[in-house]
Amino acid sequence: MSGVKIVGTGSAVPSRVMTNDDMAKIVDTSDEWISSRTGIRSRHYCDAEAGETHRSLVRDAASRALEAAGLTADQVGVCLVATFTADTCTPSAACVLQADLGMPEDTLCFDLNAACAGFVYGLHVAECLLPGAKRPYALVVGIDTLSRVMDFTDRTTCVLFGDGAGAAVLECREDYPQLYAVWGSRGDDASLYAPGVGCDEPSYLHMDGRAVFRFATEVMPRTTKEVLDAAGITADEVDRFVYHQANKRIVDYSVKKLGLDPAKCEGNIDHMGNTSAGSVPILLDELVRAGKIVPGNRVLMAGFGAGLTWAGALAELA
């Protein structure tokens, strides 16, 4: 049975930095209020004058992942983009990326919307598709430009989110391990949602913070345990835990409940905020480029988000 390994990572973050003090100029909040409740001190927003868009972030993150893998676009057989904030409802961001990078026309391309769990979902979907693809490499991008769906009069949501993209290249081989992925959804359209095209209200993100916190602190530890059980290993055998960066308190709760080594659970929420589908792959790329994740390491990734959705997977770096 074939499996996959991660052979390259990349990310792209907008140049415009919005600190908590900057946020306090546009909404009734403060650095102390935000940082003490979430761990966030700054986030990034796309700058239209600098030409930064959803499309440009996808392209840049994907290009950097391919470069890190030592591959060219014509070697990709599957191209997936996990997002809910693409520039267009159709064509998909994945199809646009196929054209931007010059991937072959028989590359399997589509977008996937599982919100903040989207990138981890995408890894598993790519693993399933690769054995039947024309070429043995998959490009999976997690990207959201949340500044475009923020209500900047609502301090309970607008201070949490930022823009950013991360990407990973998977290689499929007979001698590679499976991802041991787990996933789920709860069919909740009230706790965390954004109205779509043609609705009577603006497409702003709405969130019941308490409901999402309860959900997250339930599913994050459970998802981690289910991945470990599926792989037949213990937490001590995992080199890094890369968790969705939604709120530092959620991660800290999960780490404590599972009895994990906090040194293996480093995050980046302080300078990135919650980038939804971009969260896990951006953190993954940061850790790889800092030399904190190296070839041969096992990485357990987990995310949760609107839907309500969740997913976890164990991947090895080639």
mmCIF file of C-alpha atoms in Angstrom:
data_model
loop_
_atom_site.group_PDB
_atom_site.id
_atom_site.type_symbol
_atom_site.label_atom_id
_atom_site.label_comp_id
_atom_site.label_asym_id
_atom_site.label_seq_id
_atom_site.Cartn_x
_atom_site.Cartn_y
_atom_site.Cartn_z
ATOM 1 C CA MET A 1 0.000 0.000 0.000
ATOM 2 C CA SER A 2 1.377 3.411 -0.961
ATOM 3 C CA GLY A 3 1.826 6.303 1.445
ATOM 4 C CA VAL A 4 3.126 9.870 1.435
ATOM 5 C CA LYS A 5 5.797 12.079 2.935
ATOM 6 C CA ILE A 6 6.180 15.851 2.960
ATOM 7 C CA VAL A 7 9.060 16.806 0.665
ATOM 8 C CA GLY A 8 8.777 20.603 0.750
ATOM 9 C CA THR A 9 7.010 23.464 2.523
ATOM 10 C CA GLY A 10 6.459 27.146 1.803
ATOM 11 C CA SER A 11 4.483 30.128 3.057
ATOM 12 C CA ALA A 12 3.558 33.674 2.102
ATOM 13 C CA VAL A 13 2.563 36.388 4.562
ATOM 14 C CA PRO A 14 1.380 39.905 3.624
ATOM 15 C CA SER A 15 3.671 42.839 4.318
ATOM 16 C CA ARG A 16 1.157 44.931 6.273
ATOM 17 C CA VAL A 17 1.455 44.264 10.015
ATOM 18 C CA MET A 18 -1.447 45.238 12.275
ATOM 19 C CA THR A 19 -0.443 45.342 15.942
ATOM 20 C CA ASN A 20 -2.913 45.301 18.804
ATOM 21 C CA ASP A 21 -2.258 49.012 19.250
ATOM 22 C CA ASP A 22 -3.207 49.525 15.599
ATOM 23 C CA MET A 23 -6.426 47.617 16.195
ATOM 24 C CA ALA A 24 -7.183 49.831 19.204
ATOM 25 C CA LYS A 25 -7.307 52.814 16.833
ATOM 26 C CA ILE A 26 -10.256 51.364 14.902
ATOM 27 C CA VAL A 27 -12.188 49.401 17.546
ATOM 28 C CA ASP A 28 -12.696 49.611 21.310
ATOM 29 C CA THR A 29 -9.935 47.297 22.504
ATOM 30 C CA SER A 30 -6.368 47.280 23.859
ATOM 31 C CA ASP A 31 -3.180 45.276 23.623
ATOM 32 C CA GLU A 32 -3.744 43.927 27.141
ATOM 33 C CA TRP A 33 -7.329 42.869 26.391
ATOM 34 C CA ILE A 34 -6.365 40.988 23.219
ATOM 35 C CA SER A 35 -3.080 39.428 24.315
ATOM 36 C CA SER A 36 -4.313 38.231 27.705
ATOM 37 C CA ARG A 37 -7.324 36.469 26.173
ATOM 38 C CA THR A 38 -5.798 35.091 22.963
ATOM 39 C CA GLY A 39 -1.992 35.353 22.952
ATOM 40 C CA ILE A 40 -2.164 37.526 19.807
ATOM 41 C CA ARG A 41 -0.031 40.657 19.539
ATOM 42 C CA SER A 42 -0.079 41.258 15.777
ATOM 43 C CA ARG A 43 -1.454 39.897 12.517
ATOM 44 C CA HIS A 44 -0.916 40.525 8.782
ATOM 45 C CA TYR A 45 -3.328 42.009 6.242
ATOM 46 C CA CYS A 46 -3.046 42.070 2.468
ATOM 47 C CA ASP A 47 -2.010 45.457 1.077
ATOM 48 C CA ALA A 48 -3.757 46.153 -2.224
ATOM 49 C CA GLU A 49 -1.257 48.866 -3.100
ATOM 50 C CA ALA A 50 1.524 46.303 -2.787
ATOM 51 C CA GLY A 51 -0.367 43.941 -5.089
ATOM 52 C CA GLU A 52 -1.054 41.449 -2.311
ATOM 53 C CA THR A 53 -4.142 39.333 -2.923
ATOM 54 C CA HIS A 54 -5.451 35.857 -2.192
ATOM 55 C CA ARG A 55 -4.113 34.836 -5.606
ATOM 56 C CA SER A 56 -0.635 36.234 -5.016
ATOM 57 C CA LEU A 57 -0.345 34.544 -1.610
ATOM 58 C CA VAL A 58 -1.383 31.173 -3.044
ATOM 59 C CA ARG A 59 1.118 31.490 -5.886
ATOM 60 C CA ASP A 60 4.003 32.585 -3.654
ATOM 61 C CA ALA A 61 3.470 29.923 -0.994
ATOM 62 C CA ALA A 62 3.117 27.199 -3.629
ATOM 63 C CA SER A 63 6.216 28.347 -5.512
ATOM 64 C CA ARG A 64 8.298 28.315 -2.324
ATOM 65 C CA ALA A 65 7.103 24.821 -1.424
ATOM 66 C CA LEU A 66 8.012 23.517 -4.880
ATOM 67 C CA GLU A 67 11.403 25.202 -4.686
ATOM 68 C CA ALA A 68 12.045 23.637 -1.267
ATOM 69 C CA ALA A 69 11.092 20.240 -2.701
ATOM 70 C CA GLY A 70 13.415 20.719 -5.682
ATOM 71 C CA LEU A 71 10.502 20.232 -8.067
ATOM 72 C CA THR A 72 8.923 22.087 -10.967
ATOM 73 C CA ALA A 73 5.226 22.665 -11.566
ATOM 74 C CA ASP A 74 5.062 20.112 -14.377
ATOM 75 C CA GLN A 75 5.761 17.337 -11.858
ATOM 76 C CA VAL A 76 2.574 17.981 -9.844
ATOM 77 C CA GLY A 77 -0.310 15.547 -10.320
ATOM 78 C CA VAL A 78 -2.751 16.900 -7.695
ATOM 79 C CA CYS A 79 -3.281 20.545 -6.746
ATOM 80 C CA LEU A 80 -5.612 21.386 -3.862
ATOM 81 C CA VAL A 81 -6.301 24.757 -2.253
ATOM 82 C CA ALA A 82 -8.035 24.796 1.130
ATOM 83 C CA THR A 83 -9.857 28.115 1.530
ATOM 84 C CA PHE A 84 -13.203 29.842 1.970
ATOM 85 C CA THR A 85 -12.087 33.359 0.974
ATOM 86 C CA ALA A 86 -10.922 32.965 -2.629
ATOM 87 C CA ASP A 87 -10.951 35.956 -4.989
ATOM 88 C CA THR A 88 -13.711 34.305 -7.048
ATOM 89 C CA CYS A 89 -16.453 31.794 -6.296
ATOM 90 C CA THR A 90 -15.458 30.222 -9.599
ATOM 91 C CA PRO A 91 -12.971 29.477 -11.067
ATOM 92 C CA SER A 92 -11.380 27.826 -8.090
ATOM 93 C CA ALA A 93 -8.139 29.154 -6.641
ATOM 94 C CA ALA A 94 -6.560 25.793 -7.501
ATOM 95 C CA CYS A 95 -7.436 26.154 -11.183
ATOM 96 C CA VAL A 96 -6.033 29.688 -11.212
ATOM 97 C CA LEU A 97 -2.868 28.402 -9.538
ATOM 98 C CA GLN A 98 -2.557 25.695 -12.201
ATOM 99 C CA ALA A 99 -2.450 28.415 -14.849
ATOM 100 C CA ASP A 100 -0.177 30.733 -12.843
ATOM 101 C CA LEU A 101 2.467 28.056 -12.304
ATOM 102 C CA GLY A 102 2.027 26.298 -15.635
ATOM 103 C CA MET A 103 1.005 22.897 -14.319
ATOM 104 C CA PRO A 104 -0.112 20.351 -16.941
ATOM 105 C CA GLU A 105 -3.767 20.530 -17.915
ATOM 106 C CA ASP A 106 -4.381 16.990 -16.629
ATOM 107 C CA THR A 107 -3.462 18.052 -13.086
ATOM 108 C CA LEU A 108 -6.345 17.324 -10.728
ATOM 109 C CA CYS A 109 -7.272 20.773 -9.340
ATOM 110 C CA PHE A 110 -10.001 21.927 -6.984
ATOM 111 C CA ASP A 111 -10.680 23.964 -3.838
ATOM 112 C CA LEU A 112 -11.677 22.459 -0.498
ATOM 113 C CA ASN A 113 -13.622 24.307 2.197
ATOM 114 C CA ALA A 114 -13.260 22.918 5.702
ATOM 115 C CA ALA A 115 -12.378 26.325 7.177
ATOM 116 C CA CYS A 116 -9.528 26.156 9.713
ATOM 117 C CA ALA A 117 -9.311 22.357 9.365
ATOM 118 C CA GLY A 118 -8.988 22.670 5.592
ATOM 119 C CA PHE A 119 -5.251 22.130 5.163
ATOM 120 C CA VAL A 120 -5.221 18.925 7.210
ATOM 121 C CA TYR A 121 -8.304 17.729 5.319
ATOM 122 C CA GLY A 122 -6.445 18.552 2.108
ATOM 123 C CA LEU A 123 -3.439 16.436 3.033
ATOM 124 C CA HIS A 124 -5.646 13.375 3.464
ATOM 125 C CA VAL A 125 -7.614 14.050 0.283
ATOM 126 C CA ALA A 126 -4.345 14.396 -1.652
ATOM 127 C CA GLU A 127 -3.073 11.138 -0.141
ATOM 128 C CA CYS A 128 -6.207 9.380 -1.395
ATOM 129 C CA LEU A 129 -5.999 10.894 -4.893
ATOM 130 C CA LEU A 130 -2.290 10.500 -5.602
ATOM 131 C CA PRO A 131 -2.273 6.740 -6.375
ATOM 132 C CA GLY A 132 -4.540 7.447 -9.358
ATOM 133 C CA ALA A 133 -2.927 10.707 -10.444
ATOM 134 C CA LYS A 134 -0.748 11.187 -13.517
ATOM 135 C CA ARG A 135 2.256 12.219 -11.428
ATOM 136 C CA PRO A 136 3.320 11.263 -7.876
ATOM 137 C CA TYR A 137 3.432 14.736 -6.304
ATOM 138 C CA ALA A 138 0.624 16.757 -4.717
ATOM 139 C CA LEU A 139 0.651 20.463 -3.919
ATOM 140 C CA VAL A 140 -1.627 21.355 -0.993
ATOM 141 C CA VAL A 141 -2.134 25.015 -0.089
ATOM 142 C CA GLY A 142 -3.944 26.377 2.960
ATOM 143 C CA ILE A 143 -4.902 30.035 2.524
ATOM 144 C CA ASP A 144 -7.391 32.552 3.837
ATOM 145 C CA THR A 145 -7.568 36.319 3.543
ATOM 146 C CA LEU A 146 -9.814 36.927 6.523
ATOM 147 C CA SER A 147 -9.422 40.695 6.526
ATOM 148 C CA ARG A 148 -11.927 40.775 3.657
ATOM 149 C CA VAL A 149 -14.648 39.103 5.759
ATOM 150 C CA MET A 150 -14.123 41.003 9.007
ATOM 151 C CA ASP A 151 -16.634 43.352 10.634
ATOM 152 C CA PHE A 152 -14.245 45.965 12.023
ATOM 153 C CA THR A 153 -16.889 47.234 14.430
ATOM 154 C CA ASP A 154 -16.991 43.872 16.249
ATOM 155 C CA ARG A 155 -14.028 43.685 18.612
ATOM 156 C CA THR A 156 -14.787 40.092 19.591
ATOM 157 C CA THR A 157 -13.904 38.815 16.111
ATOM 158 C CA CYS A 158 -11.883 41.334 14.117
ATOM 159 C CA VAL A 159 -8.910 41.259 16.505
ATOM 160 C CA LEU A 160 -8.480 37.501 16.111
ATOM 161 C CA PHE A 161 -7.864 36.980 12.424
ATOM 162 C CA GLY A 162 -5.185 37.646 9.822
ATOM 163 C CA ASP A 163 -4.215 36.804 6.247
ATOM 164 C CA GLY A 164 -1.657 34.251 5.109
ATOM 165 C CA ALA A 165 -0.906 31.136 3.070
ATOM 166 C CA GLY A 166 1.109 27.988 3.632
ATOM 167 C CA ALA A 167 1.808 25.052 1.345
ATOM 168 C CA ALA A 168 3.251 21.551 1.385
ATOM 169 C CA VAL A 169 4.338 19.149 -1.349
ATOM 170 C CA LEU A 170 3.559 15.468 -0.821
ATOM 171 C CA GLU A 171 5.295 12.605 -2.596
ATOM 172 C CA CYS A 172 3.507 9.273 -3.017
ATOM 173 C CA ARG A 173 5.592 6.076 -2.877
ATOM 174 C CA GLU A 174 4.993 2.418 -2.088
ATOM 175 C CA ASP A 175 7.471 2.451 0.805
ATOM 176 C CA TYR A 176 6.123 5.605 2.481
ATOM 177 C CA PRO A 177 3.821 5.563 5.553
ATOM 178 C CA GLN A 178 0.187 6.590 5.531
ATOM 179 C CA LEU A 179 -0.975 9.773 7.253
ATOM 180 C CA TYR A 180 -3.205 8.012 9.806
ATOM 181 C CA ALA A 181 -5.698 10.816 9.268
ATOM 182 C CA VAL A 182 -8.866 11.320 11.314
ATOM 183 C CA TRP A 183 -11.605 13.835 10.661
ATOM 184 C CA GLY A 184 -15.177 14.808 11.441
ATOM 185 C CA SER A 185 -17.934 17.401 11.171
ATOM 186 C CA ARG A 186 -20.863 18.399 13.338
ATOM 187 C CA GLY A 187 -23.227 20.296 11.016
ATOM 188 C CA ASP A 188 -23.309 23.497 13.096
ATOM 189 C CA ASP A 189 -24.179 26.584 11.042
ATOM 190 C CA ALA A 190 -24.602 28.973 13.977
ATOM 191 C CA SER A 191 -21.430 28.914 16.099
ATOM 192 C CA LEU A 192 -19.035 30.075 13.354
ATOM 193 C CA TYR A 193 -20.168 31.160 9.898
ATOM 194 C CA ALA A 194 -19.982 33.735 7.099
ATOM 195 C CA PRO A 195 -23.032 34.435 4.897
ATOM 196 C CA GLY A 196 -22.588 33.664 1.209
ATOM 197 C CA VAL A 197 -23.402 35.347 -2.102
ATOM 198 C CA GLY A 198 -26.959 36.625 -2.396
ATOM 199 C CA CYS A 199 -27.694 36.621 1.337
ATOM 200 C CA ASP A 200 -29.454 39.539 2.980
ATOM 201 C CA GLU A 201 -26.512 40.350 5.253
ATOM 202 C CA PRO A 202 -22.860 41.173 4.548
ATOM 203 C CA SER A 203 -20.420 38.250 4.258
ATOM 204 C CA TYR A 204 -18.805 38.997 7.606
ATOM 205 C CA LEU A 205 -17.516 36.245 9.850
ATOM 206 C CA HIS A 206 -19.732 35.623 12.888
ATOM 207 C CA MET A 207 -18.577 33.635 15.900
ATOM 208 C CA ASP A 208 -19.970 32.518 19.229
ATOM 209 C CA GLY A 209 -16.669 32.544 21.071
ATOM 210 C CA ARG A 210 -17.780 30.472 24.050
ATOM 211 C CA ALA A 211 -19.318 27.756 21.873
ATOM 212 C CA VAL A 212 -16.219 27.536 19.697
ATOM 213 C CA PHE A 213 -13.948 27.389 22.753
ATOM 214 C CA ARG A 214 -15.961 24.499 24.210
ATOM 215 C CA PHE A 215 -15.882 22.689 20.882
ATOM 216 C CA ALA A 216 -12.161 23.229 20.349
ATOM 217 C CA THR A 217 -11.100 22.097 23.816
ATOM 218 C CA GLU A 218 -13.125 18.927 23.268
ATOM 219 C CA VAL A 219 -11.969 17.947 19.778
ATOM 220 C CA MET A 220 -8.291 18.972 19.830
ATOM 221 C CA PRO A 221 -7.221 16.498 22.555
ATOM 222 C CA ARG A 222 -9.540 13.810 21.165
ATOM 223 C CA THR A 223 -8.245 14.215 17.625
ATOM 224 C CA THR A 224 -4.656 13.978 18.841
ATOM 225 C CA LYS A 225 -5.393 10.762 20.724
ATOM 226 C CA GLU A 226 -7.207 9.255 17.740
ATOM 227 C CA VAL A 227 -4.267 9.941 15.414
ATOM 228 C CA LEU A 228 -1.815 8.422 17.897
ATOM 229 C CA ASP A 229 -4.050 5.370 18.335
ATOM 230 C CA ALA A 230 -4.417 4.929 14.568
ATOM 231 C CA ALA A 231 -0.649 5.101 14.120
ATOM 232 C CA GLY A 232 -0.020 2.796 17.081
ATOM 233 C CA ILE A 233 2.471 5.168 18.718
ATOM 234 C CA THR A 234 2.727 7.308 21.833
ATOM 235 C CA ALA A 235 3.051 11.077 22.070
ATOM 236 C CA ASP A 236 6.717 10.646 22.994
ATOM 237 C CA GLU A 237 7.326 9.220 19.514
ATOM 238 C CA VAL A 238 6.097 12.434 17.835
ATOM 239 C CA ASP A 239 8.753 15.075 17.175
ATOM 240 C CA ARG A 240 6.406 18.066 16.786
ATOM 241 C CA PHE A 241 2.756 18.873 17.311
ATOM 242 C CA VAL A 242 1.569 21.544 14.865
ATOM 243 C CA TYR A 243 -1.803 22.787 16.087
ATOM 244 C CA HIS A 244 -4.186 25.259 14.500
ATOM 245 C CA GLN A 245 -3.409 28.678 15.960
ATOM 246 C CA ALA A 246 -6.846 29.960 16.954
ATOM 247 C CA ASN A 247 -6.246 30.907 20.575
ATOM 248 C CA LYS A 248 -3.248 30.239 22.795
ATOM 249 C CA ARG A 249 -5.516 29.197 25.640
ATOM 250 C CA ILE A 250 -7.027 26.428 23.486
ATOM 251 C CA VAL A 251 -3.595 25.051 22.589
ATOM 252 C CA ASP A 252 -2.336 25.354 26.161
ATOM 253 C CA TYR A 253 -5.418 23.514 27.451
ATOM 254 C CA SER A 254 -4.934 20.689 24.936
ATOM 255 C CA VAL A 255 -1.215 20.374 25.681
ATOM 256 C CA LYS A 256 -1.861 20.176 29.423
ATOM 257 C CA LYS A 257 -4.742 17.708 29.114
ATOM 258 C CA LEU A 258 -2.659 15.405 26.903
ATOM 259 C CA GLY A 259 0.444 15.754 29.054
ATOM 260 C CA LEU A 260 2.550 16.831 26.074
ATOM 261 C CA ASP A 261 5.963 18.446 26.224
ATOM 262 C CA PRO A 262 5.250 22.170 25.600
ATOM 263 C CA ALA A 263 8.605 22.449 23.801
ATOM 264 C CA LYS A 264 7.157 20.182 21.085
ATOM 265 C CA CYS A 265 4.056 22.377 20.693
ATOM 266 C CA GLU A 266 5.518 25.767 19.761
ATOM 267 C CA GLY A 267 3.089 28.161 18.099
ATOM 268 C CA ASN A 268 3.130 31.445 16.191
ATOM 269 C CA ILE A 269 -0.197 33.003 17.151
ATOM 270 C CA ASP A 270 1.570 35.959 18.779
ATOM 271 C CA HIS A 271 2.627 37.368 15.385
ATOM 272 C CA MET A 272 0.178 35.696 12.980
ATOM 273 C CA GLY A 273 -3.217 35.555 14.672
ATOM 274 C CA ASN A 274 -5.720 33.046 13.312
ATOM 275 C CA THR A 275 -5.209 32.594 9.555
ATOM 276 C CA SER A 276 -7.809 29.809 9.233
ATOM 277 C CA ALA A 277 -6.710 27.287 6.585
ATOM 278 C CA GLY A 278 -3.323 29.001 6.446
ATOM 279 C CA SER A 279 -2.626 28.463 10.134
ATOM 280 C CA VAL A 280 -1.192 24.920 10.228
ATOM 281 C CA PRO A 281 0.924 25.129 7.031
ATOM 282 C CA ILE A 282 2.372 28.551 7.900
ATOM 283 C CA LEU A 283 3.473 27.269 11.310
ATOM 284 C CA LEU A 284 4.778 24.068 9.707
ATOM 285 C CA ASP A 285 6.890 26.060 7.250
ATOM 286 C CA GLU A 286 8.201 28.377 9.980
ATOM 287 C CA LEU A 287 9.378 25.390 12.015
ATOM 288 C CA VAL A 288 10.951 23.676 9.001
ATOM 289 C CA ARG A 289 12.847 26.786 7.923
ATOM 290 C CA ALA A 290 14.026 27.383 11.497
ATOM 291 C CA GLY A 291 15.477 23.851 11.582
ATOM 292 C CA LYS A 292 13.061 22.778 14.316
ATOM 293 C CA ILE A 293 11.537 20.137 12.043
ATOM 294 C CA VAL A 294 14.040 18.143 9.987
ATOM 295 C CA PRO A 295 13.900 15.190 7.566
ATOM 296 C CA GLY A 296 12.812 12.037 9.330
ATOM 297 C CA ASN A 297 10.749 13.883 11.941
ATOM 298 C CA ARG A 298 7.182 12.846 12.668
ATOM 299 C CA VAL A 299 4.735 15.743 12.854
ATOM 300 C CA LEU A 300 1.194 15.517 14.197
ATOM 301 C CA MET A 301 -1.024 18.241 12.747
ATOM 302 C CA ALA A 302 -4.544 19.073 13.916
ATOM 303 C CA GLY A 303 -7.083 21.775 13.128
ATOM 304 C CA PHE A 304 -10.694 22.695 13.833
ATOM 305 C CA GLY A 305 -13.050 25.274 12.417
ATOM 306 C CA ALA A 306 -16.402 26.288 11.013
ATOM 307 C CA GLY A 307 -18.675 23.499 10.000
ATOM 308 C CA LEU A 308 -17.995 22.562 12.713
ATOM 309 C CA THR A 309 -15.074 20.549 11.329
ATOM 310 C CA TRP A 310 -11.916 18.968 12.659
ATOM 311 C CA ALA A 311 -9.055 16.874 11.299
ATOM 312 C CA GLY A 312 -5.726 15.434 12.363
ATOM 313 C CA ALA A 313 -2.876 13.643 10.591
ATOM 314 C CA LEU A 314 0.576 12.270 11.269
ATOM 315 C CA ALA A 315 3.117 13.098 8.554
ATOM 316 C CA GLU A 316 6.819 12.390 8.157
ATOM 317 C CA LEU A 317 9.268 14.705 6.427
ATOM 318 C CA ALA A 318 11.353 13.111 3.714
#
